[in-house]
PDB file of C-alpha atoms in Angstrom:
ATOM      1  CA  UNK A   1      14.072 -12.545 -12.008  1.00 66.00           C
ATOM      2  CA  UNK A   2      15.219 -13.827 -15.475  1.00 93.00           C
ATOM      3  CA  UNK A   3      13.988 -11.664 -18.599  1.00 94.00           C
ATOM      4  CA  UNK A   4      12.939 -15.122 -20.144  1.00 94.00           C
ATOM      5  CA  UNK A   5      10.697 -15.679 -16.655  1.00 96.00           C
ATOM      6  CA  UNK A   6       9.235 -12.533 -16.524  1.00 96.00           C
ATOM      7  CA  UNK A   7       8.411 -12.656 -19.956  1.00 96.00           C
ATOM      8  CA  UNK A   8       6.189 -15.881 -19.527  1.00 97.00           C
ATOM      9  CA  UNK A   9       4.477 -14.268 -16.393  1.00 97.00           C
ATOM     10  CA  UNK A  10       3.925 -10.649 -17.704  1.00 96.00           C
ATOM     11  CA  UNK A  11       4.345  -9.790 -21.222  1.00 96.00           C
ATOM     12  CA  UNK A  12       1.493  -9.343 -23.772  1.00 97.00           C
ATOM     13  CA  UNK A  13       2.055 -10.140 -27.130  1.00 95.00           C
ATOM     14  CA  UNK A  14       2.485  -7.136 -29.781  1.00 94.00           C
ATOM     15  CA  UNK A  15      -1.056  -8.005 -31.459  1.00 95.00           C
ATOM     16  CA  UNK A  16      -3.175  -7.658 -28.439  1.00 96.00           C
ATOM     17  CA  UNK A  17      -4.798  -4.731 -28.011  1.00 96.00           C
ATOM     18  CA  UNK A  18      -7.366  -5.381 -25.675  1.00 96.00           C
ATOM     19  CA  UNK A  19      -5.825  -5.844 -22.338  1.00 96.00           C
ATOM     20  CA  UNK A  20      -2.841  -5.110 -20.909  1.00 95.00           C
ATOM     21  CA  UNK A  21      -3.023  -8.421 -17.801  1.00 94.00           C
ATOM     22  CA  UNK A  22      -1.625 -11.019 -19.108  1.00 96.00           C
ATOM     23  CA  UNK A  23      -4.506 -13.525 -17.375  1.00 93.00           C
ATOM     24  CA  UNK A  24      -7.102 -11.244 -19.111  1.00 94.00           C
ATOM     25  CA  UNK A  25      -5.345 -13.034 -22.494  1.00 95.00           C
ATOM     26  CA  UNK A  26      -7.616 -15.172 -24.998  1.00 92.00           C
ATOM     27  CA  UNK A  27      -7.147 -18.855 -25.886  1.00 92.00           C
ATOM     28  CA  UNK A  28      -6.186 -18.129 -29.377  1.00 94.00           C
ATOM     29  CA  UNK A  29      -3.431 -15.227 -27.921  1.00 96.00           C
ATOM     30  CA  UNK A  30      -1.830 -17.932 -25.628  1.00 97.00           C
ATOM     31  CA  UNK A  31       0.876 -19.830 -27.201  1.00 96.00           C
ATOM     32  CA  UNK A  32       1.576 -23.376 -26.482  1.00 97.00           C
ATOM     33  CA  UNK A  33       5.534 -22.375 -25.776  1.00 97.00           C
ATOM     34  CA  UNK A  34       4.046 -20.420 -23.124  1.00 97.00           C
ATOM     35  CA  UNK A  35       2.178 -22.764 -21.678  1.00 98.00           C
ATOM     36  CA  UNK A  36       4.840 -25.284 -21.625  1.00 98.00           C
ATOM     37  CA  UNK A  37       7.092 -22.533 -20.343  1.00 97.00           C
ATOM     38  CA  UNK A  38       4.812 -21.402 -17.218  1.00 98.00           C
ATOM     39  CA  UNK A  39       4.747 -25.452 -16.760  1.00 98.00           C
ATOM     40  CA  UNK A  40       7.755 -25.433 -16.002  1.00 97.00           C
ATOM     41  CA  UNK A  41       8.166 -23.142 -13.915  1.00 97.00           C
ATOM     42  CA  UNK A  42       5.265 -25.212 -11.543  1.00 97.00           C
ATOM     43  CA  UNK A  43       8.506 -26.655 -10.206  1.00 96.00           C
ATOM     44  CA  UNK A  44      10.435 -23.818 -10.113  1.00 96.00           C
ATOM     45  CA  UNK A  45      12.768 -23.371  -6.146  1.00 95.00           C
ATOM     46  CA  UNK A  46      11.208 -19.885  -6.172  1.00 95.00           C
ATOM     47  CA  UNK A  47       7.421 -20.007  -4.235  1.00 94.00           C
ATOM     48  CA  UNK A  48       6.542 -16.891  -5.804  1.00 94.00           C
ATOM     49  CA  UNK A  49       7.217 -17.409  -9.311  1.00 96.00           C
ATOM     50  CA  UNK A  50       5.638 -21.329  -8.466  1.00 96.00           C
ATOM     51  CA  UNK A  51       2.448 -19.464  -7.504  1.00 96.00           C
ATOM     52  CA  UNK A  52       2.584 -16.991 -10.618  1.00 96.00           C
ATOM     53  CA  UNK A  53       2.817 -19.702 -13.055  1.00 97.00           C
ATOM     54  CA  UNK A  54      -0.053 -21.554 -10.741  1.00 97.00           C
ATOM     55  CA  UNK A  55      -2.283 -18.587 -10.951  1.00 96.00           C
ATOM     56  CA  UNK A  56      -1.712 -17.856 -14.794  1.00 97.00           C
ATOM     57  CA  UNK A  57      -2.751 -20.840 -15.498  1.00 98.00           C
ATOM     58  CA  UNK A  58      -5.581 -21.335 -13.768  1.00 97.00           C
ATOM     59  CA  UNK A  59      -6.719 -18.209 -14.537  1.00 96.00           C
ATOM     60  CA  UNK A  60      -6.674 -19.288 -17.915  1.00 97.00           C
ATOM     61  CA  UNK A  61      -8.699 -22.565 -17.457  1.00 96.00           C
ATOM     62  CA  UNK A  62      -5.136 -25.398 -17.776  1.00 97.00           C
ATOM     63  CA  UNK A  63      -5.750 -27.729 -14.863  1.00 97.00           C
ATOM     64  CA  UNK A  64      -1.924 -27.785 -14.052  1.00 98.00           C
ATOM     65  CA  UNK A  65      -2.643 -24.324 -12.875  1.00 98.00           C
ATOM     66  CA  UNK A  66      -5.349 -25.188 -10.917  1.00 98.00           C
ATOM     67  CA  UNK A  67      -3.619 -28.227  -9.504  1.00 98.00           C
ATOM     68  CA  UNK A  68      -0.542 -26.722  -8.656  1.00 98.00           C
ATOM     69  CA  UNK A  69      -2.023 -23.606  -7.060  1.00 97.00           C
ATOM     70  CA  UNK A  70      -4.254 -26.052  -5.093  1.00 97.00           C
ATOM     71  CA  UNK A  71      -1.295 -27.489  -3.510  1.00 97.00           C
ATOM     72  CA  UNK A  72       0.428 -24.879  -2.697  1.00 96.00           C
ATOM     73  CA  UNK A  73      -2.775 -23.068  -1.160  1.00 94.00           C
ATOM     74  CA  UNK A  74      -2.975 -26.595   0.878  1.00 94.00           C
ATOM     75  CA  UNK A  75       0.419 -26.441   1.882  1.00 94.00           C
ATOM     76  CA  UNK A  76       0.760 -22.768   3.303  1.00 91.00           C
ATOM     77  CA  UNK A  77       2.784 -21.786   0.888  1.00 91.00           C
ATOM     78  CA  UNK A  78       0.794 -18.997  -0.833  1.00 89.00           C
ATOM     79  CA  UNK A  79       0.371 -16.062   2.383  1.00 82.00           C
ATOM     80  CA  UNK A  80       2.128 -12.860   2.275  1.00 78.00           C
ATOM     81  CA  UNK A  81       3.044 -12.557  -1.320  1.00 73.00           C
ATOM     82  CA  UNK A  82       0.236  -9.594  -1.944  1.00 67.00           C
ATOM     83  CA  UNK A  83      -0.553  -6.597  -0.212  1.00 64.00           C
ATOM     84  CA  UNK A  84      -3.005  -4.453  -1.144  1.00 57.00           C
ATOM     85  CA  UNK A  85      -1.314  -1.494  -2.593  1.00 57.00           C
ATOM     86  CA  UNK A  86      -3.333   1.373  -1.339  1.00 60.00           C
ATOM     87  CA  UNK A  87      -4.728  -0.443   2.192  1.00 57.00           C
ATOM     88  CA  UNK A  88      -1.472  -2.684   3.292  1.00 57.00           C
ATOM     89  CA  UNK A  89      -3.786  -5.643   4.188  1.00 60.00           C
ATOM     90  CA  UNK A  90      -2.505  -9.472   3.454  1.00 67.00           C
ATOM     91  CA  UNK A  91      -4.546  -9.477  -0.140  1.00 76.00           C
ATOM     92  CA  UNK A  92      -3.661 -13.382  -1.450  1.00 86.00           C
ATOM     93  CA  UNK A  93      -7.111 -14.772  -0.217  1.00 86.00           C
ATOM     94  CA  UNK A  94      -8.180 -11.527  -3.199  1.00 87.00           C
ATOM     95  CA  UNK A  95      -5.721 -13.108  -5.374  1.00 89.00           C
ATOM     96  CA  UNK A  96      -6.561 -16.441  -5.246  1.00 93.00           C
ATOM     97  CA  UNK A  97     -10.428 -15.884  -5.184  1.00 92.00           C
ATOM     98  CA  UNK A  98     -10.211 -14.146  -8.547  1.00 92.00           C
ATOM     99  CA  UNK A  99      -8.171 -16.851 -10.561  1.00 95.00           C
ATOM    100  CA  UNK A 100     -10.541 -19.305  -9.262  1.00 95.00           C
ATOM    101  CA  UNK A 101     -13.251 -17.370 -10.181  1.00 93.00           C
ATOM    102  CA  UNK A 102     -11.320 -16.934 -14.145  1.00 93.00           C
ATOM    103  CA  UNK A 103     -10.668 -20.848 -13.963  1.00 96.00           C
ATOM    104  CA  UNK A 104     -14.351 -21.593 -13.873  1.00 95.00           C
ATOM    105  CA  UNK A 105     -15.391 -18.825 -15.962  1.00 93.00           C
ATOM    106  CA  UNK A 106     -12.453 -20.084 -18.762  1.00 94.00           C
ATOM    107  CA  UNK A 107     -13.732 -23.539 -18.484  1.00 96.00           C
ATOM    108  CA  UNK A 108     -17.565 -22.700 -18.950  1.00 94.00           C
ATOM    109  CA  UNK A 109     -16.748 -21.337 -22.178  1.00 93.00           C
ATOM    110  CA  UNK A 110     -15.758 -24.018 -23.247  1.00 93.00           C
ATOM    111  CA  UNK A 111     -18.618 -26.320 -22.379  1.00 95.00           C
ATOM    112  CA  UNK A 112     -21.078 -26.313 -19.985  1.00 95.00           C
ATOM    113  CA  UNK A 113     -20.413 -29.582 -19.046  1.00 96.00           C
ATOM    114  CA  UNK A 114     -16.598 -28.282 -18.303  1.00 96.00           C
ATOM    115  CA  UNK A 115     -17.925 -25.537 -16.519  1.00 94.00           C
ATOM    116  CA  UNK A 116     -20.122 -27.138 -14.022  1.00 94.00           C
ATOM    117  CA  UNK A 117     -16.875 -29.753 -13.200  1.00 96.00           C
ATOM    118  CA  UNK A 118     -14.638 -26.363 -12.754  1.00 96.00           C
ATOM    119  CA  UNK A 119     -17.377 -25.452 -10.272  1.00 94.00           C
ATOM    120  CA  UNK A 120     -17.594 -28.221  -8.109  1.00 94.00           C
ATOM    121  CA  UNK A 121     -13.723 -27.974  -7.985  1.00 96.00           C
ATOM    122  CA  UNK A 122     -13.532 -24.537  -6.483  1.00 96.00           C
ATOM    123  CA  UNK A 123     -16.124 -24.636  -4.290  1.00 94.00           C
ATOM    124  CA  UNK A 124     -13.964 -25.906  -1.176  1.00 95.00           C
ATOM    125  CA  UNK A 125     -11.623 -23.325  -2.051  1.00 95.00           C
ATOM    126  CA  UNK A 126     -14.120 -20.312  -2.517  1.00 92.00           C
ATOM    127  CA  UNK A 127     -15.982 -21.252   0.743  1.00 90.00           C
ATOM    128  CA  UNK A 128     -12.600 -20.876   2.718  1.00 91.00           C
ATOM    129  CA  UNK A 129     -11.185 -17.930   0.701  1.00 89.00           C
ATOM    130  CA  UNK A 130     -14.371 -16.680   1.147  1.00 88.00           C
ATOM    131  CA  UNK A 131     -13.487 -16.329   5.221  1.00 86.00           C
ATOM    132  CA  UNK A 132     -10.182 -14.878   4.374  1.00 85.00           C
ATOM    133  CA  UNK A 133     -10.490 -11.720   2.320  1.00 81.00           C
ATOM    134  CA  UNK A 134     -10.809  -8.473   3.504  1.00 75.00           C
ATOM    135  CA  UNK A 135     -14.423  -7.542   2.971  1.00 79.00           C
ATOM    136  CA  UNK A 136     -16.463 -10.850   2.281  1.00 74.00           C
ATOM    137  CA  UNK A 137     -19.727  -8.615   1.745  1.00 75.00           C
ATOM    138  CA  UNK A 138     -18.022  -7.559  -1.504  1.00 78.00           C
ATOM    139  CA  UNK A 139     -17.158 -10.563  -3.013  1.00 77.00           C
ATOM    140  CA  UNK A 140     -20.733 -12.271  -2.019  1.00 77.00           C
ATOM    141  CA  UNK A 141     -22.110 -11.042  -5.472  1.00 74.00           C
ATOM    142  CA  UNK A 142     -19.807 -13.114  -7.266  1.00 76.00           C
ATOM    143  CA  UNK A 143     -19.406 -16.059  -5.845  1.00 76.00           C
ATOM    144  CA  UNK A 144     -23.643 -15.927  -4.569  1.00 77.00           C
ATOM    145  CA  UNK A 145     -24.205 -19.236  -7.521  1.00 74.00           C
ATOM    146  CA  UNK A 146     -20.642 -21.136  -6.071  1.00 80.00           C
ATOM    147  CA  UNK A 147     -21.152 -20.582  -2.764  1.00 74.00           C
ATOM    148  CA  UNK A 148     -24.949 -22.068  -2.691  1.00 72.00           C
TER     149      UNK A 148
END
């Protein structure tokens, strides 16, 4: 993978101290190069770095993420990119559940008008993900006010 790709995907600027994931990154620590950069790469002939760029950002609340990752999700094209590292499973339902769950989160802070939109968009997606991961009791505490 490129150093300039990777670097859009994974690096954390120098003045952040408080995480060390980039999708854990702040509005105000997100530069609009970046964003136009991971854009980009929505289109990219690579799937995986397609659905990295999709899940960055969604995760951080840009509907081209959310769009993008949609589609691919629709299309197939997002199984079998992550394992869980200690268990083996098929983990991408995981993956996928927790950037939607950032998405809405991103947008409610924002507004709450923004928030309750994000919602009704991921619904669909959490219901089905929802079937797919690897132990649904877990994740029914935080998606209990989607899911109803």
């Amino acid at each position: 993978m490129e150093k300039y790709i990777q670097e859009l995907l994974y690096s954390i600027p120098q003045e952040v101290t408080y995480t060390t994931i980039p999708k854990e990154l702040e509005p105000e620590d997100i530069s609009q190069e970046r964003i136009d950069g991971l854009k980009k790469l929505l289109t990219h002939e690579d799937v995986f770095i397609e659905l990295s760029a999709a899940k960055l950002l969604c995760a951080w609340g840009i509907d081209e993420g959310f769009k993008a990752l949609i589609q691919l999700y629709e299309a197939g094209k997002t199984e079998g990119y992550f394992t869980h590292r200690l268990h083996g499973y098929e983990g991408t339902a995981e993956q996928l559940l927790w950037v939607l769950l950032c998405y809405q989160s991103t947008k409610e802070e924002i507004s709450e008008e923004a928030g309750d939109k994000a919602l009704q968009q991921i619904r669909p997606y959490v219901k089905r993900l929802l079937q797919k991961v690897h132990n649904p009791e877990q994740w029914k505490k935080y998606v209990e006010r989607i899911i109803n």
